[in-house]
Coordinates of C-alpha atoms and ligand atoms in Angstrom, one line a residue:
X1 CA -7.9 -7.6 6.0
X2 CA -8.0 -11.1 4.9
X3 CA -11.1 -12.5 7.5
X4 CA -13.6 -14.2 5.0
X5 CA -11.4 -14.0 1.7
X6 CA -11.8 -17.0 0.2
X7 CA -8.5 -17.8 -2.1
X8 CA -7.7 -20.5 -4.4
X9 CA -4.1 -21.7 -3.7
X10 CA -2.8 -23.8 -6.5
X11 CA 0.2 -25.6 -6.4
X12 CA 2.9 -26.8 -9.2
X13 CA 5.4 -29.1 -9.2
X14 CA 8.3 -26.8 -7.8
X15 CA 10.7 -27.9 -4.9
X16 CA 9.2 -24.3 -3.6
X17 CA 6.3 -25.9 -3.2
X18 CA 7.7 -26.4 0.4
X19 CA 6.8 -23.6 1.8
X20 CA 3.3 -23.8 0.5
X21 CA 2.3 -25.3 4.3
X22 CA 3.5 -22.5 5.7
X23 CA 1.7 -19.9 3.3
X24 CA -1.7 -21.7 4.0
X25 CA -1.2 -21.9 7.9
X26 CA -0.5 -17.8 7.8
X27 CA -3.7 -17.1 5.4
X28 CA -5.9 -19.5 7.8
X29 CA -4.8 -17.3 10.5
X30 CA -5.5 -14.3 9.0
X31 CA -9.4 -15.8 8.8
X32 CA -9.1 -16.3 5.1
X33 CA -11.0 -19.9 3.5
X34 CA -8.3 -21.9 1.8
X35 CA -9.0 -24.1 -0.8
X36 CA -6.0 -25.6 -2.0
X37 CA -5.6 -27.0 -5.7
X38 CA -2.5 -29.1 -7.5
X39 CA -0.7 -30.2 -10.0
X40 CA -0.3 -34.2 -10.0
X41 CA 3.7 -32.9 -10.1
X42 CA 3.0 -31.1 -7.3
X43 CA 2.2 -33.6 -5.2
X44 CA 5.7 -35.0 -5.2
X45 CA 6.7 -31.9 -3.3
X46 CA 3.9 -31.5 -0.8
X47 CA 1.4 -33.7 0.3
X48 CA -2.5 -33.3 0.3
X49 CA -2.9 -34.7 3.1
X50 CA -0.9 -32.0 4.8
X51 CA -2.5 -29.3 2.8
X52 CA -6.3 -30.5 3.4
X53 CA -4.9 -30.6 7.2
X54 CA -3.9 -27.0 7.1
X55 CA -6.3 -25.4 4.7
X56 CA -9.2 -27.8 6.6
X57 CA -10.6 -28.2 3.0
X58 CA -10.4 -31.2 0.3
X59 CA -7.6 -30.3 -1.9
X60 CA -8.1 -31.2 -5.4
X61 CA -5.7 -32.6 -7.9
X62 CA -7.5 -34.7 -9.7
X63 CA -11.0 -33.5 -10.1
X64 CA -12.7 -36.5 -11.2
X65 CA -11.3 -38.8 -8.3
X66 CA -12.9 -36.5 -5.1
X67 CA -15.5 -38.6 -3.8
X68 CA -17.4 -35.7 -2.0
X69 CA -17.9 -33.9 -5.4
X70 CA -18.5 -30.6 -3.6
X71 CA -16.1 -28.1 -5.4
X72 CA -14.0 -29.7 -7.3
X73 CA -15.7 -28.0 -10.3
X74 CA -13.3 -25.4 -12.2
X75 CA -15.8 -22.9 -13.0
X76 CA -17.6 -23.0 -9.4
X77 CA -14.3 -22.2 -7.6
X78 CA -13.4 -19.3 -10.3
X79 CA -17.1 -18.1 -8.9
X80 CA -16.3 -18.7 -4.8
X81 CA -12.9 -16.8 -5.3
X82 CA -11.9 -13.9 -4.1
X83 CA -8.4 -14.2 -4.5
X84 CA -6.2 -17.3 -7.0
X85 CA -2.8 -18.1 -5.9
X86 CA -0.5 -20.1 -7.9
X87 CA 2.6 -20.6 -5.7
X88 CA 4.9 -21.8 -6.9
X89 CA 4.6 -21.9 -10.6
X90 CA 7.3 -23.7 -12.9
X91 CA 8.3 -22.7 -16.5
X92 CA 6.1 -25.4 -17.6
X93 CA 3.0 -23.5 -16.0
X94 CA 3.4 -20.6 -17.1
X95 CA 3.6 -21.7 -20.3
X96 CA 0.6 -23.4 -20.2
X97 CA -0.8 -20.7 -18.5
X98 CA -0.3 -18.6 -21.6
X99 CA -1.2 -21.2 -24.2
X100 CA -4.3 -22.2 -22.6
X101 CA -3.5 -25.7 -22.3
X102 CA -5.8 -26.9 -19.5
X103 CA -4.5 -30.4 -19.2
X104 CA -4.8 -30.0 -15.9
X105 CA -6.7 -29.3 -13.0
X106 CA -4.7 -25.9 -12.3
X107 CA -4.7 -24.4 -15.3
X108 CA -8.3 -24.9 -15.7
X109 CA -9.3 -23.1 -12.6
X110 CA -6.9 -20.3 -13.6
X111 CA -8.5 -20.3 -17.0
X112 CA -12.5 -20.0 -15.2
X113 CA -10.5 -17.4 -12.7
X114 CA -12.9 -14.2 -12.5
X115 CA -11.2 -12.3 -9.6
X116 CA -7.7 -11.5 -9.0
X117 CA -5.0 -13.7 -9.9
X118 CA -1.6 -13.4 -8.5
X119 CA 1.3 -15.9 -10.1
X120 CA 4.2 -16.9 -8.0
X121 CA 6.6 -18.3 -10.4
X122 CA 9.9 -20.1 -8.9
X123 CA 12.6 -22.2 -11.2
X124 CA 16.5 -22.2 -11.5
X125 CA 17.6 -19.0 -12.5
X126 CA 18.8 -20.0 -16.5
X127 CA 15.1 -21.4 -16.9
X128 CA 14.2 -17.8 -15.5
X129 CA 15.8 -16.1 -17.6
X130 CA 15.5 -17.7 -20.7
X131 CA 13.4 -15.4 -23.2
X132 CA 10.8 -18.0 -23.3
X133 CA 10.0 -17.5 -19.5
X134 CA 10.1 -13.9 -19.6
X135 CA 8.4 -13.7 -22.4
X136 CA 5.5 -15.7 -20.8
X137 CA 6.0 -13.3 -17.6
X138 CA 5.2 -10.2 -19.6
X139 CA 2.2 -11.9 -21.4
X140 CA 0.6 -13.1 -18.2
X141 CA 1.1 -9.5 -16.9
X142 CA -0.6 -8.2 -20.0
X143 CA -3.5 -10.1 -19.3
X144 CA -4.2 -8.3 -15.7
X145 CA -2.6 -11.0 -13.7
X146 CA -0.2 -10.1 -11.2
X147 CA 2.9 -11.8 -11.5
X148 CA 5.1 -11.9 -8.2
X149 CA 8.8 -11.6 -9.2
X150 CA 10.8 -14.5 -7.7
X151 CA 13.9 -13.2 -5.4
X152 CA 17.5 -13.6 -6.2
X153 CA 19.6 -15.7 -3.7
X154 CA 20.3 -19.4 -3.6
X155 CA 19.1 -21.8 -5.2
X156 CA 17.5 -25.6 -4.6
X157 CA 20.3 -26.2 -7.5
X158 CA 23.1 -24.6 -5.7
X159 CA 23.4 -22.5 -8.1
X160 CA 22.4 -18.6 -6.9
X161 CA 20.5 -15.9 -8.8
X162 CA 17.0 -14.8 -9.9
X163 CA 14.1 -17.8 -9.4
X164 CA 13.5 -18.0 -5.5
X165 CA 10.3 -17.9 -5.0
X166 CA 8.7 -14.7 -2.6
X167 CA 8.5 -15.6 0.6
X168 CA 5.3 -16.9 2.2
X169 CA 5.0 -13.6 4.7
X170 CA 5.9 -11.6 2.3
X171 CA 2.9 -13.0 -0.4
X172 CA 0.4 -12.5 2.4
X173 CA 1.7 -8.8 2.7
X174 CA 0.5 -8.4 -1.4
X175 CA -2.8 -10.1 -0.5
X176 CA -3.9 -7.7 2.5
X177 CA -2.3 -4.9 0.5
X178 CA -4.5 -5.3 -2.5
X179 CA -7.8 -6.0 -0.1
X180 CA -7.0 -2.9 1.2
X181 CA -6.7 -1.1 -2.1
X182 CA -9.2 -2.9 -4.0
X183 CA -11.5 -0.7 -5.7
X184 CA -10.4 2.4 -3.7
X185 CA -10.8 4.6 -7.2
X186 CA -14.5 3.0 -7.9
X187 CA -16.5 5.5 -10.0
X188 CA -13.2 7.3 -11.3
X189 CA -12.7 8.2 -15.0
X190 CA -9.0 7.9 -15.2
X191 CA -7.2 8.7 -18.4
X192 CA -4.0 7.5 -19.3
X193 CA -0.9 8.1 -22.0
X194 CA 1.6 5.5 -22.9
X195 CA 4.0 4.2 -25.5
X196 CA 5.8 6.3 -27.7
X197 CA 4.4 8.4 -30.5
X198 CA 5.6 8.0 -34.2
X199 CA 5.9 11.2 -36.4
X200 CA 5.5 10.3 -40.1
X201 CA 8.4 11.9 -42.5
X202 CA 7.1 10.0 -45.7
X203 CA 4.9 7.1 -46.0
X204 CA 7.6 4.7 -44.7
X205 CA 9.9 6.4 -42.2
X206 CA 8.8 7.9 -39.3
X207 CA 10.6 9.6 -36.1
X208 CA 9.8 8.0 -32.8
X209 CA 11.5 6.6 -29.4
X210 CA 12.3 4.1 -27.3
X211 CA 9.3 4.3 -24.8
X212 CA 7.8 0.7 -24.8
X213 CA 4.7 1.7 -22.9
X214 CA 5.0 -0.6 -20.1
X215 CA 5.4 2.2 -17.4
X216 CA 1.6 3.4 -19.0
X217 CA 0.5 -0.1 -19.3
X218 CA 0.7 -1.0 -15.9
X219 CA -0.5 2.4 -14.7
X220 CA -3.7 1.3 -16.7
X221 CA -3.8 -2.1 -15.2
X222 CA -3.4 -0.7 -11.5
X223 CA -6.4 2.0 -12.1
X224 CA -8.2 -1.1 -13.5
X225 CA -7.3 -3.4 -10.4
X226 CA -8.9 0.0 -7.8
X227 CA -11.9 -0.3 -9.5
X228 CA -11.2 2.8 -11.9
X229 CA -13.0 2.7 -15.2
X230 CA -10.0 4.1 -17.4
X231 CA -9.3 5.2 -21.2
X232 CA -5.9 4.1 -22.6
X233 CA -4.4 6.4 -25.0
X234 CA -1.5 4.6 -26.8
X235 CA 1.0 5.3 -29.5
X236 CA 2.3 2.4 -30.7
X237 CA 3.1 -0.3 -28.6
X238 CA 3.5 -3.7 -28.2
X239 CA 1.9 -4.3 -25.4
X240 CA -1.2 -5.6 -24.8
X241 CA -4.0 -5.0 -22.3
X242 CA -7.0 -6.8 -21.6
X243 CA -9.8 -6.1 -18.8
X244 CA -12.8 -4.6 -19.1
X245 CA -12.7 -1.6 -17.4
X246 CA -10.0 -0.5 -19.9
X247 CA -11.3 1.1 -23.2
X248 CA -7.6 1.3 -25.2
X249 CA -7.6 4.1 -28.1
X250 CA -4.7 3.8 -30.6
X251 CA -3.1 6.4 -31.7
X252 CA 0.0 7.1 -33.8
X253 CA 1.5 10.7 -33.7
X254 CA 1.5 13.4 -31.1
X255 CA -1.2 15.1 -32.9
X256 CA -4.1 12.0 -32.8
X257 CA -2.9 11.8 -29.3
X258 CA -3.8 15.4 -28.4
X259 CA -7.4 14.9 -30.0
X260 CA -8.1 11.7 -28.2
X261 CA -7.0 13.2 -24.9
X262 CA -8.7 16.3 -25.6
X263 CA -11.9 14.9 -26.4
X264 CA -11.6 12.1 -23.1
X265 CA -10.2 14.8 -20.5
X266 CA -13.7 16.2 -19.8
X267 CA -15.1 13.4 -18.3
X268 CA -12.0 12.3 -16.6
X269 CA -11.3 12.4 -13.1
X270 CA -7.2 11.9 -13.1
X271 CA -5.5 12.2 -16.1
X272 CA -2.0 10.7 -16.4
X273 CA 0.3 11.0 -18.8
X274 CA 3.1 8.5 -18.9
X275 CA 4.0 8.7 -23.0
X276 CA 7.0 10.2 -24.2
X277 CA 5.6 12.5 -26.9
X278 CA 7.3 13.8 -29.6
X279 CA 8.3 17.0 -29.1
X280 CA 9.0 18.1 -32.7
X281 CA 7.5 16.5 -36.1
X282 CA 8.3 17.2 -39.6
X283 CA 7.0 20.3 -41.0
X284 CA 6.3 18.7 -44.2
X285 CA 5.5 15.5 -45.0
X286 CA 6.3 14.0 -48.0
X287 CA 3.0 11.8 -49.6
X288 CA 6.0 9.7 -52.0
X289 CA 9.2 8.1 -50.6
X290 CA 12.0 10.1 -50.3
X291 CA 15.1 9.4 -52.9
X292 CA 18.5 9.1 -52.1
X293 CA 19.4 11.0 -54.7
X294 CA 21.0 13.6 -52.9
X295 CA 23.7 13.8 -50.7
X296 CA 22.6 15.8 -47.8
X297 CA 19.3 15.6 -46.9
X298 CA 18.1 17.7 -44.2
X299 CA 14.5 17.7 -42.3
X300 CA 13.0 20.9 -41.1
X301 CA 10.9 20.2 -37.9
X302 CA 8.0 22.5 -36.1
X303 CA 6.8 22.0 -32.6
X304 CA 4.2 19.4 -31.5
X305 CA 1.4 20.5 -29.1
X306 CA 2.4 20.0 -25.6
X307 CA -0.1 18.4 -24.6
X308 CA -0.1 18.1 -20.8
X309 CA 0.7 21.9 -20.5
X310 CA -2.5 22.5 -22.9
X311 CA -4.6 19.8 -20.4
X312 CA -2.9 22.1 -17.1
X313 CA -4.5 24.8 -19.0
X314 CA -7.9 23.9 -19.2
X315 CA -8.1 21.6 -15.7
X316 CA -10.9 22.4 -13.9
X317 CA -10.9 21.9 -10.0
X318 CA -11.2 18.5 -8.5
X319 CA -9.7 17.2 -11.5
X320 CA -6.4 15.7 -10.9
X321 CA -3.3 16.1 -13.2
X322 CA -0.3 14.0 -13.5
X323 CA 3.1 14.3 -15.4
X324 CA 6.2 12.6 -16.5
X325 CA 9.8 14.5 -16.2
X326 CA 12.6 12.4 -17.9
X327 CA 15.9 14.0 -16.9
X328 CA 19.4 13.5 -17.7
X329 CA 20.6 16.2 -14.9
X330 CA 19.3 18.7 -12.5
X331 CA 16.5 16.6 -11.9
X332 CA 14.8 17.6 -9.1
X333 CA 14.5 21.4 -10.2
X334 CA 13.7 20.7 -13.7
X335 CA 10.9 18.0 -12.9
X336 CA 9.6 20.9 -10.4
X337 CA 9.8 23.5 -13.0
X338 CA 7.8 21.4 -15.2
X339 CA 5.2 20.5 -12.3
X340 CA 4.9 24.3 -12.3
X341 CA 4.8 25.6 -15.9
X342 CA 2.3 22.8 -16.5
X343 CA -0.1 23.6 -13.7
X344 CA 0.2 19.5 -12.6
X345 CA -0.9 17.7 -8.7
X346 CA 1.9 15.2 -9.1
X347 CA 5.2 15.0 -11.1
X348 CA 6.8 11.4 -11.9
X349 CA 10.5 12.1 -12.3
X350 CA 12.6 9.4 -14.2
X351 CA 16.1 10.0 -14.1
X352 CA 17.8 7.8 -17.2
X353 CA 20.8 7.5 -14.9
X354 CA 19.6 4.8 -12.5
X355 CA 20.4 1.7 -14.0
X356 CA 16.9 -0.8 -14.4
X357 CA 15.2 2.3 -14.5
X358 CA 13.5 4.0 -17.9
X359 CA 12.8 2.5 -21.4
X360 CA 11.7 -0.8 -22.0
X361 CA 12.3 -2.0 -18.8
X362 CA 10.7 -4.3 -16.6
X363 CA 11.3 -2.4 -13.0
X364 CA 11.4 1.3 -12.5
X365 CA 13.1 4.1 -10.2
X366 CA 11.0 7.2 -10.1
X367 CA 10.6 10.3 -7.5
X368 CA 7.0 11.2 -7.0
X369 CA 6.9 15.2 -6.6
X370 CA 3.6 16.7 -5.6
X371 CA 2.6 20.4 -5.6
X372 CA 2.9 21.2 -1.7
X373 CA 6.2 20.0 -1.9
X374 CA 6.5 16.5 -1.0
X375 CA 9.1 14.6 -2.5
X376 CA 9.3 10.8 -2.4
X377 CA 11.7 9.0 -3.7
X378 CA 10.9 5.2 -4.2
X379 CA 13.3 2.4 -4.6
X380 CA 13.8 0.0 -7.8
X381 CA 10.8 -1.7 -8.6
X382 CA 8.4 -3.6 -10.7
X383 CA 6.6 -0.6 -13.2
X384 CA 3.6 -2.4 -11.5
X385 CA 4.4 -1.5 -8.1
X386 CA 5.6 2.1 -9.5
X387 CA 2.3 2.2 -10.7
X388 CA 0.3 1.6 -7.3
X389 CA 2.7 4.5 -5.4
X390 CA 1.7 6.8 -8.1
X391 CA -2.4 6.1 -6.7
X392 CA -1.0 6.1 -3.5
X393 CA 0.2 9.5 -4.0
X394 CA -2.8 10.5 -5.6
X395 CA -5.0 9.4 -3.2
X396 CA -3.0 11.5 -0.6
X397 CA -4.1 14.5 -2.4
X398 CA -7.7 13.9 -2.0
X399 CA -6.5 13.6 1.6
X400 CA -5.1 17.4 1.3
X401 CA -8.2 18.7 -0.5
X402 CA -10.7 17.3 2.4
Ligands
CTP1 N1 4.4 15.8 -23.0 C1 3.3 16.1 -23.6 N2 3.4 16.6 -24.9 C2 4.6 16.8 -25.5 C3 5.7 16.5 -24.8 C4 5.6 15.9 -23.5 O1 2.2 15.9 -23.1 N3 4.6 17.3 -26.7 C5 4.3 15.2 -21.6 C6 4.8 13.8 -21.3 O2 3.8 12.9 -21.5 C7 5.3 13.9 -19.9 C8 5.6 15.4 -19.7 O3 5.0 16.1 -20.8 O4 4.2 13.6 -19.0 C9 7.1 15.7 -19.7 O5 7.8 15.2 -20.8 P1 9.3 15.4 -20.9 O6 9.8 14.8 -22.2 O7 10.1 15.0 -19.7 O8 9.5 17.0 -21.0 P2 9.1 18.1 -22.0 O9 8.0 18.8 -21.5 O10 8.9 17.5 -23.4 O11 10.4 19.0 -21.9 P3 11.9 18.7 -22.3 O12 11.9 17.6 -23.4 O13 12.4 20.0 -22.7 O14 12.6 18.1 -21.1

């Protein structure tokens, strides 16, 4: 899967940057071309000379001070990539990474990066965690990059927790597994739902809920990354999204986002609706503030549309429909029930019980349901990774319908 692949490694100045040799001999084997690039901190950790051995290329950390000149321009090797690796990145990194500061030869290339980039971050766990760092996390994810989790164990500091960085094997795994998926829904329309939706009570309060639109988000970003050409529909969100394949509409209430998804369904392939829509919305709304000058106040509310069950209504075969079911109990036969009334191919079923699972979240526990029956029920994981067993799933209905 990875014969010919030609991957930029880059390298930071982490004490992970041990096992770098190691992930270099496994991707030559595989028949991937290596081209290794540092940090000048890096090099503290792991020698060039080891690397060039290993990768059988020049490795780069200063640009200016290769004497063969070949490649050691930025914007040629985000042209020869396939594949970037940055393993393992530090706090510092990914902060620059975010920023933009190319103050080195690293964050240049990732900058000039036109393919796939996968970011490997490993630190001491309070580093990890800070909000800084994970704030950096989410808006390297938001930018299409694919940011590989570190592990929890022990720690270079002694100390043990979140901040190991993934495993060598394990980061060649990812690489073979997105070869193999890459671009496998080329010439797809896929639509997608996310974030909340806000229904407006007066012109400054509003009823919404907790959704963050990250399970959507990602969703989006993984049709992007198989080559799908997708339409975002979001309610407000914080989240942002950037690739091109991704046209993002905006929408507010559960009304604007039944006319956008009404007016994209036609020309789209899968449909997938990961936002938690209102289900009710004020019957009247009020074009002044509303006074406190009464005691009680009291809202009457009338039905929003439903607006996967209207979609179920008007699908028209091969077109591929896929729900949400958020539970609190009898989950299986409620998320079924709702695969059913809503004529869906697939139900996602979110039970708020699992803990790391549901809004706001980073990681997600869901059971895929599909309409012959299968049930599949994943482990905790990254929304990202949620996101790429919900195509899998799909794609194992076009299996059934061949
Ligand atoms: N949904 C929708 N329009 C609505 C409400 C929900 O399209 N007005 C969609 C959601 O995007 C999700 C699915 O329906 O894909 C299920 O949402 P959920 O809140 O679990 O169920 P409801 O159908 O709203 O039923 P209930 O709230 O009674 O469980």
């Amino acid at each position: 899967m990875l014969k010919d692949k030609k991957i930029v490694l880059g390298i930071t100045g982490s004490i992970a940057a041990y096992k770098i040799p190691f992930l270099v001999r496994l991707l030559i084997k595989e028949g991937a071309e290596v081209r290794v690039i540092m940090t000048p901190a890096a090099v503290d950790f792991v020698t060039p000379l080891t690397l060039s051995t290993l990768s059988r290329n020049t490795v780069v950390v200063d640009p200016f001070k290769v004497a063969t000149g070949e490649w050691n321009n930025h914007v040629e090797l985000g042209m020869w990539a396939d594949a970037m690796v940055f393993a393992p990145v530090t706090a510092n990194t990914l902060g620059k990474m975010v920023n933009g500061i190319a103050d080195n030869f690293v964050v240049t290339a990732y900058l000039s990066a036109k393919c796939p980039v996968f970011i490997v971050p490993a630190m001491d766990l309070d580093m990890y965690n800070h909000p800084s760092t994970q704030k950096n996390i989410s808006t390297l994810k938001s930018y299409g990059n694919i940011v590989v989790e570190p592990q929890t164990g022990e720690l270079a500091s002694g100390l043990s927790g979140p901040g190991r960085m993934e495993e060598p094997e394990n980061l060649v795994t990812l690489l073979k597994s997105y070869f193999q998926k890459q671009n496998d829904f080329a010439g797809r329309t896929i639509l997608v739902t996310a974030g909340p939706t806000y229904e407006a009570i007066d012109p400054v309060r509003f009823i919404g809920n907790h959704s963050s639109g990250k399970m959507g988000f990602a969703i989006a970003a993984e049709a992007a990354w198989r080559g799908a050409s997708v339409i975002l529909v979001s309610g407000p969100s914080c989240n942002e999204i950037h690739h091109p394949a991704i046209n993002r509409i905006n929408v507010v209430s559960a009304n604007e986002m039944f006319s956008a998804c009404l007016e994209h369904f036609p020309t789209a392939d899968i449909t997938i609706m990961a936002a938690a829509v209102a289900d009710f919305t004020p019957a009247k709304f009020s074009s002044e503030k509303i006074k406190k000058n009464q005691q009680d106040h009291s809202l009457e509310m009338k039905p929003t549309p439903d607006i996967l069950k209207e979609l179920g209504s008007i699908k028209k075969p091969p077109q591929i429909l896929v729900g949400f079911a958020l539970e609190t109990e009898n989950e299986i036969p409620n998320a079924i029930e709702k695969l059913n009334a809503k004529n869906l191919d697939l139900i996602i079923l979110n039970s708020l019980k699992d803990s790391g699972a549901g809004f706001n979240t980073n990681t997600n526990k869901v059971t895929i349901l599909d309409k012959s029956g299968r049930i599949n029920r994943g482990e905790l994981k990254d929304k990202r990774e949620v996101a790429a067993d919900i195509f899998d799933a799909v794609k194992a209905l076009f299996s059934d319908t061949k």
